[in-house]
mmCIF file of C-alpha atoms in Angstrom:
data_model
loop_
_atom_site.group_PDB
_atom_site.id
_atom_site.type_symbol
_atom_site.label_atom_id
_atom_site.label_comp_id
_atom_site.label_asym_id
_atom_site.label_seq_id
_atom_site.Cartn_x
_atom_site.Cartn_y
_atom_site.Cartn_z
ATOM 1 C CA UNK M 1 24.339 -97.993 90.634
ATOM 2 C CA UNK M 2 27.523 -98.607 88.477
ATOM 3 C CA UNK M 3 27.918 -102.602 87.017
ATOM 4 C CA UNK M 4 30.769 -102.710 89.057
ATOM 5 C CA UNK M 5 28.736 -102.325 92.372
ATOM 6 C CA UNK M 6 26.254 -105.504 91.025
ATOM 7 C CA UNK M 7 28.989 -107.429 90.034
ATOM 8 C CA UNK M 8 30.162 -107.393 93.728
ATOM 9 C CA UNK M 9 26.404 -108.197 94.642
ATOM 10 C CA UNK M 10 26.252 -111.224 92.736
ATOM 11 C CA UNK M 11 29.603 -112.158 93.403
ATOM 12 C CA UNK M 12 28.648 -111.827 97.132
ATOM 13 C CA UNK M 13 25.228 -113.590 96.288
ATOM 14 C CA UNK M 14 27.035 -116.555 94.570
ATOM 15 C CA UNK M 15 29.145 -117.125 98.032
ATOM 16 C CA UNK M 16 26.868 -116.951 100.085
ATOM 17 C CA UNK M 17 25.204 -119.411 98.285
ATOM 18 C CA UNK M 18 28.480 -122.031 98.241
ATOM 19 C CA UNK M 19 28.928 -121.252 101.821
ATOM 20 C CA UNK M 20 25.603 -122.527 102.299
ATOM 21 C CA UNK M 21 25.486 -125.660 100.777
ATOM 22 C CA UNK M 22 29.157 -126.618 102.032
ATOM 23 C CA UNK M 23 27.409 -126.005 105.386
ATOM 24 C CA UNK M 24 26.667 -129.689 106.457
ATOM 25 C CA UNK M 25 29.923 -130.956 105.029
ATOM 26 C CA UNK M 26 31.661 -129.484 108.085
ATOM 27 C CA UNK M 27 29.821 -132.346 110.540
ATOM 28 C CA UNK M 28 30.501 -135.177 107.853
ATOM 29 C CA UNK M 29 33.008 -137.853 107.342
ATOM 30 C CA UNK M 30 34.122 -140.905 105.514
ATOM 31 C CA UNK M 31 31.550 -142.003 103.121
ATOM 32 C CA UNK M 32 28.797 -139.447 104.351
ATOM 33 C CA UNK M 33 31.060 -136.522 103.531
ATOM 34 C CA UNK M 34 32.050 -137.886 100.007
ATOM 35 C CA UNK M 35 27.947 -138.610 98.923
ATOM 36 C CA UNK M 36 27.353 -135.621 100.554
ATOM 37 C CA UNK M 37 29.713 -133.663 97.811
ATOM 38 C CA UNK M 38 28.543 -136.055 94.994
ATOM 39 C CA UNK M 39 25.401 -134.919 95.957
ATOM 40 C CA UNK M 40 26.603 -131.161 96.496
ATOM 41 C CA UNK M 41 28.134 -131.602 92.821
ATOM 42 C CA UNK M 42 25.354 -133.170 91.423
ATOM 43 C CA UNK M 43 23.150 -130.074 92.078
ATOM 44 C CA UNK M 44 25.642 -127.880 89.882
ATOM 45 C CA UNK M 45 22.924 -126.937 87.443
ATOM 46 C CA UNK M 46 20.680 -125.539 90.350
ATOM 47 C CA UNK M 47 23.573 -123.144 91.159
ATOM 48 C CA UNK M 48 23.534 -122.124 87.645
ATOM 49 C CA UNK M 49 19.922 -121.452 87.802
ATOM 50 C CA UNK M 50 20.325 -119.670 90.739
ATOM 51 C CA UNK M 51 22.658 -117.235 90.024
ATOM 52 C CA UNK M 52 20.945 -116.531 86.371
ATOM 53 C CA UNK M 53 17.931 -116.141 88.869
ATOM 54 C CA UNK M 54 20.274 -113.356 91.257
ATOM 55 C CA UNK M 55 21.825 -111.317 88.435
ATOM 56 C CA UNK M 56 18.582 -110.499 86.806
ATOM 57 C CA UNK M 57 17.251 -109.654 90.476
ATOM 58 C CA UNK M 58 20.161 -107.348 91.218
ATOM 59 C CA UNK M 59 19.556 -105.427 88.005
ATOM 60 C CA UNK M 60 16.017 -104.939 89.301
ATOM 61 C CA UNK M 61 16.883 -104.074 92.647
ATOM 62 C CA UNK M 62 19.758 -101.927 91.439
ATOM 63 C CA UNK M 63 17.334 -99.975 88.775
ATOM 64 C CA UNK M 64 19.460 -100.786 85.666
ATOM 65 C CA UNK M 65 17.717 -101.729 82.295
ATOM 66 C CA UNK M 66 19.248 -101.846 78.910
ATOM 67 C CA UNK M 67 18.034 -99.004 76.260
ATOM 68 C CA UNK M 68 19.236 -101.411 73.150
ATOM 69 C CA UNK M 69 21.106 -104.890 72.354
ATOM 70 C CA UNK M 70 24.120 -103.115 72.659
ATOM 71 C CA UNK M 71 24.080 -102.181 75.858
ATOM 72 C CA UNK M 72 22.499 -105.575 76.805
ATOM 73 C CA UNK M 73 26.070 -106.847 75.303
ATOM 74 C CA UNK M 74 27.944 -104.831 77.049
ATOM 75 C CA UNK M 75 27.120 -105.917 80.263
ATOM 76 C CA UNK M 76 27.103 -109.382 79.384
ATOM 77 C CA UNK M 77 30.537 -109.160 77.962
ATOM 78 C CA UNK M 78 31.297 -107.330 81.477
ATOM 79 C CA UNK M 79 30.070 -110.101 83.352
ATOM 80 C CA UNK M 80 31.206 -113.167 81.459
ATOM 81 C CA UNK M 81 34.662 -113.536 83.248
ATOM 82 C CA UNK M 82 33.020 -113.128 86.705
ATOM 83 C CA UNK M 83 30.112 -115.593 85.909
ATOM 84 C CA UNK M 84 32.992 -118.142 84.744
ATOM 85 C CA UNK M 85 35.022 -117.009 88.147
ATOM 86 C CA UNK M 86 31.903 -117.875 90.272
ATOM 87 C CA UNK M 87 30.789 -120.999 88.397
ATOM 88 C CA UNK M 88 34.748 -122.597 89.036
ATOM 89 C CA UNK M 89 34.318 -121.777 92.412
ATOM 90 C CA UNK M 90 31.073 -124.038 93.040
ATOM 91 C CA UNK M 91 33.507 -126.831 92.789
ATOM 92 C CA UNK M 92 36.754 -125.822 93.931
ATOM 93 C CA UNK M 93 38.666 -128.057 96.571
ATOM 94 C CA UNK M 94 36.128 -130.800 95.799
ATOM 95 C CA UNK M 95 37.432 -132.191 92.542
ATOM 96 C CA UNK M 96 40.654 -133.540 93.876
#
């Protein structure tokens, strides 16, 4: 499997993920929707951890290991913009 294909994984993973945790916003209102974001916002490092926790999983899954640094860099330098892309996104609309 090509880094292109896990890319789309873990972007997939990561929004499935938001979607999730936006979930209960959808029946909320007034002050229980805005703790309910704090909250949501609050848990930003959790995300982080999460999709750390996914990307190493879909490399597994996905049979792809790194021969040297190099190639470890690579794919790091591959996924940087996405991981920024997906990270922005846990808090888009919500910082108004």
């Amino acid at each position: 499997m090509s880094y292109e294909n896990v890319r789309e994984e873990f972007i997939r993973d990561a929004e499935e993920y938001i979607n999730a945790k936006r979930k209960p916003f959808e029946k909320l209102s007034g002050t229980e929707l805005d703790l309910a974001k704090y909250q949501y916002l609050e848990n930003f490092q959790d995300y982080i951890n999460f999709l750390n926790f996914r990307i190493i999983a879909r490399l597994d899954e996905n049979l792809i290991s790194f021969k040297n640094l190099e190639e470890a860099t690579a794919f790091q330098d591959f996924l940087k913009p996405t991981f920024e892309v997906v990270a922005r996104k846990y808090t888009e609309g919500l910082m108004d």
